């Protein structure tokens, strides 16, 4: 048996390294939530609501804790490897003002998890887990653009710049990161065929947004770029779950996870040459992580388990708009007026996710799994942006386990099939690249799309103590 101090040491290490997760590139999956939490769950396509037996029941349905009869610790990680393709085109009657961009990025996201379950009595168990809940992001460089207000470089800087001063050409760089993590303490109680559980979530979040412009030689920083960094955000939430064994073979389950209100106040720098802007200004804003309903039913024998889940996430109540309010009037609008606020219009739709998973036990040592999930695209044309990945609809997964004594190793591979989304003519992204003044408004000259797929590997280890 591997000593339990390995679990304790690993848990402490993850706590120490948690701020380093800010450097992780994150992308969208079902909305911006991972399709599965844990390696065993991932092998079944995220269909696990009515299965149980994992530390990450603290994420999905804490009622299953009560069915664990031995102390168990578990750790692992999801390794996401997305492929993101972004394309746009601006067509102008003057060919010298037209441009086209096509770029492919291959970021990565390593999202660990760790936790423990401990029975207290015959009917009560408690547990604790730390895990990444979800996030989004993107990084694109050297995107061909015009200056934000359409003026020449000479007009922008008020000087005569040799060779390049009479054109409006620029390059845009984007860098966006957002992530939420949860630590959950929960308990489950079982009486007869019925089990109920609840968990208290401590939620951590952060956001970083950089959008900057330079001339084509990268010698000059063009005014109008923004650099936002949120403070570390903390809030509380919770979840409740129930499960019931209808027969020896059939179990039904339901859980509800509350929404989380994250205060995202922070600091923003607005590119410009006024001395007072070099230190940035404070920003007031917040973000709501949505609540979640999940229902599932499973059928099991001594050899196999099959589970079917339905998940519902009301994204429209949380990701409709995102507003930034500055202490100073520094934000320059496309029509030339400066303001102290700006807003992203996301317009996300509600989402229903269907998942089915299968697990087969070959013998006491080997198990195999497969699963599939589908979630409708939540991002409409008016909300498409390079800064948040496309919402992938179809996910296919397979995995397995090897066990001996009280220790098991899990592995799963998952593929999210390519999903392309096209931007609308009234989206924020279109207007920010097609409105140069109150007289120059050309949304029909700008078109863009984004495509994303993802390959993920999940690794996990668990041990009964």
Short mmCIF file of C-alpha atoms in Angstrom, two decimals:
data_model
loop_
_atom_site.label_atom_id
_atom_site.label_comp_id
_atom_site.label_asym_id
_atom_site.label_seq_id
_atom_site.Cartn_x
_atom_site.Cartn_y
_atom_site.Cartn_z
CA UNK A 1 0.00 0.00 0.00
CA UNK A 2 1.24 3.48 -0.81
CA UNK A 3 1.40 5.55 2.39
CA UNK A 4 -1.27 8.20 2.83
CA UNK A 5 1.45 10.79 3.39
CA UNK A 6 1.95 10.77 -0.41
CA UNK A 7 -1.57 12.15 -0.72
CA UNK A 8 -0.91 14.80 1.93
CA UNK A 9 2.36 15.87 0.27
CA UNK A 10 0.72 16.07 -3.15
CA UNK A 11 -2.19 18.09 -1.80
CA UNK A 12 0.15 20.60 -0.15
CA UNK A 13 2.16 20.87 -3.38
CA UNK A 14 -0.96 21.67 -5.42
CA UNK A 15 -1.96 24.36 -2.93
CA UNK A 16 1.50 25.92 -3.25
CA UNK A 17 1.43 25.80 -7.05
CA UNK A 18 -2.17 27.03 -7.41
CA UNK A 19 -1.15 30.60 -8.40
CA UNK A 20 0.91 29.08 -11.21
CA UNK A 21 -2.29 27.92 -12.88
CA UNK A 22 -2.63 31.53 -14.06
CA UNK A 23 -0.13 30.65 -16.78
CA UNK A 24 -2.30 27.81 -18.10
CA UNK A 25 -3.92 28.31 -21.50
CA UNK A 26 -7.61 27.44 -21.21
CA UNK A 27 -10.20 26.80 -23.84
CA UNK A 28 -13.89 26.10 -24.14
CA UNK A 29 -15.48 22.64 -24.01
CA UNK A 30 -19.22 22.47 -23.14
CA UNK A 31 -19.50 26.24 -22.86
CA UNK A 32 -16.39 26.81 -20.74
CA UNK A 33 -16.85 23.81 -18.44
CA UNK A 34 -14.86 20.62 -18.77
CA UNK A 35 -16.98 17.76 -20.14
CA UNK A 36 -15.75 15.49 -17.34
CA UNK A 37 -14.08 15.73 -13.94
CA UNK A 38 -11.78 12.82 -13.13
CA UNK A 39 -10.15 10.13 -15.27
CA UNK A 40 -12.78 7.46 -14.62
CA UNK A 41 -15.58 9.91 -15.40
CA UNK A 42 -13.82 11.07 -18.58
CA UNK A 43 -13.61 7.52 -19.91
CA UNK A 44 -17.41 7.37 -19.66
CA UNK A 45 -17.88 10.65 -21.52
CA UNK A 46 -18.74 12.53 -18.33
CA UNK A 47 -21.78 10.29 -17.65
CA UNK A 48 -21.33 9.54 -13.95
CA UNK A 49 -24.22 11.16 -12.07
CA UNK A 50 -25.81 7.85 -11.00
CA UNK A 51 -22.57 5.86 -10.69
CA UNK A 52 -20.50 7.23 -7.80
CA UNK A 53 -17.46 5.87 -6.01
CA UNK A 54 -15.01 8.68 -6.84
CA UNK A 55 -13.55 11.54 -4.82
CA UNK A 56 -14.89 13.86 -7.53
CA UNK A 57 -18.42 12.98 -6.49
CA UNK A 58 -17.73 16.13 -4.47
CA UNK A 59 -17.97 17.99 -7.79
CA UNK A 60 -20.97 16.14 -9.21
CA UNK A 61 -23.13 14.50 -6.51
CA UNK A 62 -21.98 14.28 -2.87
CA UNK A 63 -24.71 11.80 -1.93
CA UNK A 64 -22.46 9.02 -3.28
CA UNK A 65 -19.93 9.69 -0.52
CA UNK A 66 -22.14 7.71 1.85
CA UNK A 67 -21.69 4.57 -0.27
CA UNK A 68 -17.89 4.56 0.17
CA UNK A 69 -17.00 2.12 2.96
CA UNK A 70 -13.21 2.60 3.11
CA UNK A 71 -11.10 5.74 3.33
CA UNK A 72 -10.05 6.63 -0.20
CA UNK A 73 -7.73 9.24 -1.66
CA UNK A 74 -7.48 10.14 -5.32
CA UNK A 75 -5.40 12.44 -7.50
CA UNK A 76 -4.97 13.05 -11.18
CA UNK A 77 -4.98 15.58 -13.97
CA UNK A 78 -6.68 16.49 -17.21
CA UNK A 79 -4.34 17.48 -20.05
CA UNK A 80 -6.23 19.37 -22.77
CA UNK A 81 -4.59 19.97 -26.17
CA UNK A 82 -6.87 22.18 -28.29
CA UNK A 83 -6.38 23.24 -31.90
CA UNK A 84 -7.82 26.70 -32.55
CA UNK A 85 -8.11 28.25 -36.00
CA UNK A 86 -9.08 31.90 -36.41
CA UNK A 87 -9.80 33.61 -39.75
CA UNK A 88 -10.97 37.09 -40.65
CA UNK A 89 -11.09 39.37 -43.67
CA UNK A 90 -11.65 43.07 -44.21
CA UNK A 91 -12.60 44.02 -47.78
CA UNK A 92 -12.31 47.65 -48.83
CA UNK A 93 -12.88 49.35 -52.22
CA UNK A 94 -9.30 50.53 -51.83
CA UNK A 95 -7.21 47.32 -52.12
CA UNK A 96 -4.41 48.81 -50.00
CA UNK A 97 -6.82 48.93 -47.04
CA UNK A 98 -7.96 45.31 -47.38
CA UNK A 99 -6.42 42.56 -45.26
CA UNK A 100 -6.85 38.89 -44.43
CA UNK A 101 -5.77 36.86 -41.38
CA UNK A 102 -5.50 33.13 -40.81
CA UNK A 103 -3.83 31.69 -37.74
CA UNK A 104 -3.75 28.35 -35.93
CA UNK A 105 -2.84 28.00 -32.26
CA UNK A 106 -2.05 24.87 -30.22
CA UNK A 107 -2.29 25.87 -26.55
CA UNK A 108 -2.44 23.43 -23.65
CA UNK A 109 -4.16 23.20 -20.30
CA UNK A 110 -3.04 21.00 -17.41
CA UNK A 111 -5.78 20.88 -14.76
CA UNK A 112 -5.03 18.70 -11.71
CA UNK A 113 -7.38 17.43 -9.03
CA UNK A 114 -6.91 15.80 -5.63
CA UNK A 115 -9.20 14.69 -2.82
CA UNK A 116 -10.08 12.25 -0.06
CA UNK A 117 -13.21 10.49 1.30
CA UNK A 118 -13.45 9.13 4.83
CA UNK A 119 -16.34 7.10 6.31
CA UNK A 120 -17.35 8.37 9.76
CA UNK A 121 -20.06 5.83 10.59
CA UNK A 122 -21.80 3.02 8.74
CA UNK A 123 -24.09 5.56 7.05
CA UNK A 124 -22.09 8.81 6.97
CA UNK A 125 -18.96 9.75 5.02
CA UNK A 126 -17.16 13.07 4.58
CA UNK A 127 -14.75 14.27 1.92
CA UNK A 128 -12.64 17.10 0.57
CA UNK A 129 -11.49 17.82 -3.01
CA UNK A 130 -9.61 20.52 -4.90
CA UNK A 131 -10.16 20.78 -8.66
CA UNK A 132 -10.36 23.14 -11.63
CA UNK A 133 -13.98 23.92 -12.54
CA UNK A 134 -13.47 25.47 -15.96
CA UNK A 135 -12.29 28.48 -17.89
CA UNK A 136 -11.54 29.96 -21.26
CA UNK A 137 -8.93 31.87 -23.15
CA UNK A 138 -6.98 32.51 -26.26
CA UNK A 139 -3.75 34.05 -27.49
CA UNK A 140 -3.26 35.47 -30.97
CA UNK A 141 -0.42 37.64 -32.24
CA UNK A 142 0.38 39.67 -35.34
CA UNK A 143 -3.21 40.05 -36.53
CA UNK A 144 -3.35 42.54 -39.39
CA UNK A 145 -5.50 45.56 -38.56
CA UNK A 146 -6.11 49.26 -39.10
CA UNK A 147 -5.47 51.68 -36.27
CA UNK A 148 -8.42 51.62 -33.80
CA UNK A 149 -9.84 54.95 -34.98
CA UNK A 150 -8.81 54.60 -38.63
CA UNK A 151 -6.39 57.54 -38.56
CA UNK A 152 -2.93 57.44 -40.10
CA UNK A 153 0.07 57.01 -37.83
CA UNK A 154 1.05 60.64 -38.47
CA UNK A 155 -2.41 61.78 -37.36
CA UNK A 156 -2.37 59.46 -34.35
CA UNK A 157 0.99 60.64 -33.01
CA UNK A 158 0.95 64.22 -34.32
CA UNK A 159 4.35 63.90 -35.98
CA UNK A 160 5.74 62.96 -39.38
CA UNK A 161 6.91 59.34 -39.29
CA UNK A 162 9.14 58.33 -42.22
CA UNK A 163 7.93 55.64 -44.65
CA UNK A 164 4.95 54.35 -42.62
CA UNK A 165 3.38 57.54 -41.32
CA UNK A 166 0.76 57.96 -44.05
CA UNK A 167 -0.86 54.53 -43.69
CA UNK A 168 -3.32 53.12 -41.17
CA UNK A 169 -1.82 49.64 -40.97
CA UNK A 170 -1.33 48.08 -37.54
CA UNK A 171 -0.97 44.70 -35.83
CA UNK A 172 -3.18 43.52 -32.98
CA UNK A 173 -2.19 41.13 -30.18
CA UNK A 174 -4.75 39.34 -28.00
CA UNK A 175 -4.25 37.47 -24.76
CA UNK A 176 -7.19 36.37 -22.61
CA UNK A 177 -7.27 33.99 -19.64
CA UNK A 178 -10.04 33.10 -17.24
CA UNK A 179 -10.19 30.26 -14.74
CA UNK A 180 -12.18 29.07 -11.75
CA UNK A 181 -11.07 26.52 -9.17
CA UNK A 182 -13.06 24.98 -6.34
CA UNK A 183 -12.26 23.33 -3.06
CA UNK A 184 -15.26 21.38 -1.78
CA UNK A 185 -15.94 19.95 1.65
CA UNK A 186 -18.92 17.62 1.65
CA UNK A 187 -20.76 14.88 3.48
CA UNK A 188 -23.14 12.12 2.50
CA UNK A 189 -25.76 10.20 4.49
CA UNK A 190 -27.35 6.89 3.46
CA UNK A 191 -30.46 5.23 4.84
CA UNK A 192 -31.67 2.12 3.10
CA UNK A 193 -31.73 2.68 -0.65
CA UNK A 194 -31.72 6.48 -0.34
CA UNK A 195 -28.68 8.72 -0.02
CA UNK A 196 -28.38 12.48 0.31
CA UNK A 197 -25.31 14.69 0.38
CA UNK A 198 -24.24 18.31 0.37
CA UNK A 199 -21.05 20.23 -0.22
CA UNK A 200 -19.70 23.69 0.55
CA UNK A 201 -17.57 25.22 -2.21
CA UNK A 202 -14.80 27.76 -1.76
CA UNK A 203 -14.38 29.23 -5.24
CA UNK A 204 -11.29 30.96 -6.60
CA UNK A 205 -11.17 32.83 -9.90
CA UNK A 206 -9.02 35.18 -11.93
CA UNK A 207 -9.09 36.92 -15.30
CA UNK A 208 -6.51 38.55 -17.52
CA UNK A 209 -7.19 40.48 -20.72
CA UNK A 210 -4.67 42.17 -23.01
CA UNK A 211 -5.55 43.72 -26.34
CA UNK A 212 -2.83 45.92 -27.81
CA UNK A 213 -1.96 47.61 -31.11
CA UNK A 214 1.41 48.43 -32.66
CA UNK A 215 2.62 49.62 -36.04
CA UNK A 216 3.80 46.97 -38.49
CA UNK A 217 7.45 47.41 -37.47
CA UNK A 218 6.47 47.07 -33.78
CA UNK A 219 8.36 50.28 -33.03
CA UNK A 220 5.32 52.21 -31.80
CA UNK A 221 2.54 51.29 -29.38
CA UNK A 222 -0.70 52.76 -30.72
CA UNK A 223 -3.05 54.34 -28.16
CA UNK A 224 -6.24 52.46 -27.40
CA UNK A 225 -4.94 49.09 -26.25
CA UNK A 226 -6.02 47.73 -22.86
CA UNK A 227 -4.31 45.56 -20.23
CA UNK A 228 -6.62 44.26 -17.49
CA UNK A 229 -5.63 42.08 -14.55
CA UNK A 230 -8.21 41.06 -11.98
CA UNK A 231 -7.52 40.72 -8.30
CA UNK A 232 -7.76 37.19 -6.95
CA UNK A 233 -11.48 36.56 -6.53
CA UNK A 234 -12.97 34.38 -3.80
CA UNK A 235 -16.55 33.44 -3.08
CA UNK A 236 -18.68 30.69 -1.57
CA UNK A 237 -21.15 28.28 -3.11
CA UNK A 238 -22.59 24.87 -2.59
CA UNK A 239 -24.29 21.82 -3.97
CA UNK A 240 -26.79 19.19 -2.95
CA UNK A 241 -27.32 15.72 -4.36
CA UNK A 242 -29.63 12.77 -3.89
CA UNK A 243 -29.55 9.21 -5.22
CA UNK A 244 -31.84 6.22 -4.87
CA UNK A 245 -31.46 2.54 -5.73
CA UNK A 246 -34.73 1.55 -7.39
CA UNK A 247 -33.56 -2.07 -7.56
CA UNK A 248 -30.27 -3.89 -7.09
CA UNK A 249 -29.38 -2.90 -10.64
CA UNK A 250 -30.97 0.51 -11.26
CA UNK A 251 -30.03 3.79 -9.58
CA UNK A 252 -31.35 7.31 -10.20
CA UNK A 253 -29.66 10.52 -9.07
CA UNK A 254 -30.02 14.30 -9.18
CA UNK A 255 -27.79 17.18 -8.09
CA UNK A 256 -27.90 20.95 -8.08
CA UNK A 257 -24.85 23.24 -7.89
CA UNK A 258 -25.38 26.91 -7.02
CA UNK A 259 -24.16 29.83 -9.07
CA UNK A 260 -21.09 31.73 -7.87
CA UNK A 261 -20.78 35.51 -7.74
CA UNK A 262 -17.11 36.37 -8.36
CA UNK A 263 -15.94 39.94 -7.64
CA UNK A 264 -13.50 40.66 -10.46
CA UNK A 265 -12.30 44.13 -9.47
CA UNK A 266 -8.80 44.77 -10.74
CA UNK A 267 -6.43 47.12 -12.51
CA UNK A 268 -6.47 48.30 -16.11
CA UNK A 269 -3.87 50.14 -18.13
CA UNK A 270 -4.99 51.96 -21.26
CA UNK A 271 -2.22 52.53 -23.79
CA UNK A 272 -1.48 56.21 -24.31
CA UNK A 273 1.19 58.83 -23.69
CA UNK A 274 -0.43 60.81 -20.88
CA UNK A 275 1.84 60.41 -17.80
CA UNK A 276 -1.09 59.76 -15.45
CA UNK A 277 -2.03 56.65 -17.43
CA UNK A 278 1.26 54.85 -16.90
CA UNK A 279 0.15 53.45 -13.52
CA UNK A 280 -3.28 52.24 -14.59
CA UNK A 281 -6.68 52.74 -13.01
CA UNK A 282 -8.95 50.61 -10.86
CA UNK A 283 -11.76 48.62 -12.47
CA UNK A 284 -15.02 47.57 -10.87
CA UNK A 285 -16.73 44.48 -12.28
CA UNK A 286 -18.08 41.07 -11.38
CA UNK A 287 -18.74 37.73 -13.00
CA UNK A 288 -21.34 35.06 -12.31
CA UNK A 289 -20.42 31.40 -12.76
CA UNK A 290 -23.71 29.64 -13.63
CA UNK A 291 -25.61 27.08 -11.61
CA UNK A 292 -26.06 23.53 -12.88
CA UNK A 293 -28.74 20.82 -12.76
CA UNK A 294 -27.83 17.19 -13.47
CA UNK A 295 -30.04 14.09 -13.50
CA UNK A 296 -28.89 10.56 -14.25
CA UNK A 297 -29.89 6.92 -14.32
CA UNK A 298 -27.61 3.89 -14.30
CA UNK A 299 -27.94 0.16 -14.75
CA UNK A 300 -25.28 -2.12 -13.26
CA UNK A 301 -24.37 -5.76 -12.90
CA UNK A 302 -21.26 -7.44 -11.54
CA UNK A 303 -19.63 -7.03 -14.96
CA UNK A 304 -20.74 -3.67 -16.36
CA UNK A 305 -22.29 -0.26 -15.69
CA UNK A 306 -24.15 1.96 -18.14
CA UNK A 307 -25.16 5.52 -17.23
CA UNK A 308 -27.18 8.22 -18.96
CA UNK A 309 -27.08 11.86 -17.80
CA UNK A 310 -28.92 15.06 -18.66
CA UNK A 311 -27.29 18.34 -17.64
CA UNK A 312 -28.78 21.81 -17.83
CA UNK A 313 -26.72 25.01 -17.53
CA UNK A 314 -28.51 28.41 -17.77
CA UNK A 315 -25.62 30.33 -19.36
CA UNK A 316 -27.97 33.14 -20.47
CA UNK A 317 -28.44 34.24 -16.86
CA UNK A 318 -24.70 34.63 -16.30
CA UNK A 319 -23.01 35.21 -19.66
CA UNK A 320 -25.26 37.80 -21.26
CA UNK A 321 -23.05 40.87 -20.80
CA UNK A 322 -19.75 41.62 -19.09
CA UNK A 323 -19.22 45.23 -18.05
CA UNK A 324 -16.01 47.01 -17.01
CA UNK A 325 -16.35 50.28 -15.07
CA UNK A 326 -13.17 52.37 -14.70
CA UNK A 327 -12.43 55.01 -12.08
CA UNK A 328 -11.05 57.29 -14.83
CA UNK A 329 -12.47 58.36 -18.20
CA UNK A 330 -9.79 56.69 -20.32
CA UNK A 331 -11.55 54.29 -22.69
CA UNK A 332 -11.59 55.64 -26.24
CA UNK A 333 -14.63 54.54 -28.25
CA UNK A 334 -14.49 53.98 -32.03
CA UNK A 335 -16.35 57.26 -32.61
CA UNK A 336 -13.65 59.20 -30.75
CA UNK A 337 -15.39 59.82 -27.40
CA UNK A 338 -13.67 58.73 -24.18
CA UNK A 339 -15.71 56.94 -21.51
CA UNK A 340 -15.20 55.27 -18.15
CA UNK A 341 -16.99 52.02 -19.06
CA UNK A 342 -17.23 49.43 -21.78
CA UNK A 343 -19.16 46.21 -22.17
CA UNK A 344 -18.83 42.85 -23.87
CA UNK A 345 -22.16 41.59 -25.22
CA UNK A 346 -21.84 37.80 -25.00
CA UNK A 347 -25.50 36.79 -25.47
CA UNK A 348 -24.86 33.15 -24.56
CA UNK A 349 -27.73 30.66 -24.75
CA UNK A 350 -28.81 28.05 -22.23
CA UNK A 351 -27.37 24.58 -22.70
CA UNK A 352 -28.62 21.01 -22.40
CA UNK A 353 -25.95 18.30 -22.36
CA UNK A 354 -26.68 14.62 -22.98
CA UNK A 355 -24.06 12.05 -21.98
CA UNK A 356 -23.94 8.26 -22.05
CA UNK A 357 -21.15 6.09 -20.65
CA UNK A 358 -20.29 2.41 -20.40
CA UNK A 359 -17.86 0.60 -18.09
CA UNK A 360 -16.94 -3.10 -18.39
CA UNK A 361 -15.05 -5.18 -15.83
CA UNK A 362 -12.96 -7.86 -17.54
CA UNK A 363 -11.57 -9.27 -14.29
CA UNK A 364 -10.33 -8.04 -10.93
CA UNK A 365 -7.45 -6.19 -12.58
CA UNK A 366 -8.70 -4.65 -15.83
CA UNK A 367 -11.64 -2.42 -16.73
CA UNK A 368 -12.48 -0.55 -19.94
CA UNK A 369 -14.78 2.40 -20.62
CA UNK A 370 -16.28 4.41 -23.43
CA UNK A 371 -18.66 7.35 -23.62
CA UNK A 372 -20.18 10.14 -25.66
CA UNK A 373 -21.62 13.55 -24.86
CA UNK A 374 -23.45 16.22 -26.82
CA UNK A 375 -24.08 19.81 -25.79
CA UNK A 376 -25.72 22.43 -27.97
CA UNK A 377 -23.58 25.39 -29.00
CA UNK A 378 -24.16 28.23 -26.54
CA UNK A 379 -22.39 31.01 -28.46
CA UNK A 380 -24.56 32.86 -31.03
CA UNK A 381 -23.13 34.76 -33.99
CA UNK A 382 -23.47 38.01 -32.03
CA UNK A 383 -21.21 36.65 -29.26
CA UNK A 384 -18.40 35.02 -31.24
CA UNK A 385 -14.94 36.29 -30.29
CA UNK A 386 -11.37 34.95 -30.54
CA UNK A 387 -11.04 35.45 -26.79
CA UNK A 388 -13.35 32.55 -25.86
CA UNK A 389 -13.11 29.25 -27.70
CA UNK A 390 -15.97 27.81 -29.71
CA UNK A 391 -18.38 25.67 -27.74
CA UNK A 392 -17.69 22.12 -28.94
CA UNK A 393 -20.83 20.03 -29.39
CA UNK A 394 -19.71 16.40 -29.84
CA UNK A 395 -17.26 14.59 -27.54
CA UNK A 396 -16.19 10.93 -27.82
CA UNK A 397 -14.16 9.19 -25.09
CA UNK A 398 -12.61 5.88 -24.14
CA UNK A 399 -10.49 4.73 -21.23
CA UNK A 400 -9.59 2.00 -18.81
CA UNK A 401 -8.15 1.03 -15.44
CA UNK A 402 -5.61 -1.36 -14.03
CA UNK A 403 -5.89 -2.35 -10.36
CA UNK A 404 -4.12 -4.45 -7.79
CA UNK A 405 -4.71 -4.77 -4.08
CA UNK A 406 -6.30 -1.45 -3.08
CA UNK A 407 -4.72 0.73 -5.77
CA UNK A 408 -6.07 1.66 -9.22
CA UNK A 409 -4.67 3.67 -12.12
CA UNK A 410 -7.09 5.26 -14.60
CA UNK A 411 -6.50 6.67 -18.06
CA UNK A 412 -8.90 8.18 -20.57
CA UNK A 413 -8.67 9.86 -23.96
CA UNK A 414 -11.32 12.22 -25.23
CA UNK A 415 -11.79 13.98 -28.56
CA UNK A 416 -13.96 17.03 -29.11
CA UNK A 417 -14.87 17.18 -32.79
CA UNK A 418 -14.17 20.40 -34.75
CA UNK A 419 -16.80 23.09 -34.38
CA UNK A 420 -16.77 26.26 -36.48
CA UNK A 421 -18.67 29.39 -35.48
CA UNK A 422 -19.19 32.45 -37.66
CA UNK A 423 -19.30 35.97 -36.29
CA UNK A 424 -22.29 38.21 -36.88
CA UNK A 425 -22.34 41.68 -38.41
CA UNK A 426 -23.60 43.22 -35.15
CA UNK A 427 -21.17 41.47 -32.81
CA UNK A 428 -18.81 43.49 -30.63
CA UNK A 429 -15.86 41.96 -32.47
CA UNK A 430 -17.17 43.09 -35.87
CA UNK A 431 -18.00 46.60 -34.70
CA UNK A 432 -14.61 47.05 -33.03
CA UNK A 433 -12.93 46.41 -36.40
CA UNK A 434 -15.43 48.10 -38.72
CA UNK A 435 -16.34 51.35 -36.93
CA UNK A 436 -13.65 54.02 -37.18
CA UNK A 437 -15.71 57.16 -36.56
CA UNK A 438 -19.34 58.26 -36.55
CA UNK A 439 -19.04 58.59 -40.34
CA UNK A 440 -16.98 55.47 -41.11
CA UNK A 441 -19.07 52.41 -40.23
CA UNK A 442 -18.47 49.34 -42.42
CA UNK A 443 -19.68 46.13 -40.69
CA UNK A 444 -20.42 44.38 -43.99
CA UNK A 445 -16.77 44.71 -45.02
CA UNK A 446 -15.56 42.58 -42.07
CA UNK A 447 -16.11 38.82 -41.73
CA UNK A 448 -14.61 36.28 -39.33
CA UNK A 449 -14.93 32.74 -38.02
CA UNK A 450 -13.34 30.49 -35.45
CA UNK A 451 -12.94 26.72 -35.34
CA UNK A 452 -11.85 24.55 -32.45
CA UNK A 453 -11.23 20.89 -31.68
CA UNK A 454 -9.61 19.34 -28.62
CA UNK A 455 -7.82 16.14 -27.70
CA UNK A 456 -7.62 15.43 -23.98
CA UNK A 457 -5.80 12.90 -21.83
CA UNK A 458 -6.94 12.20 -18.28
CA UNK A 459 -4.72 10.40 -15.79
CA UNK A 460 -5.80 9.37 -12.31
CA UNK A 461 -4.80 7.26 -9.34
CA UNK A 462 -6.87 6.19 -6.35
CA UNK A 463 -6.21 4.07 -3.29
CA UNK A 464 -8.25 2.62 -0.48
CA UNK A 465 -6.49 3.09 2.83
#
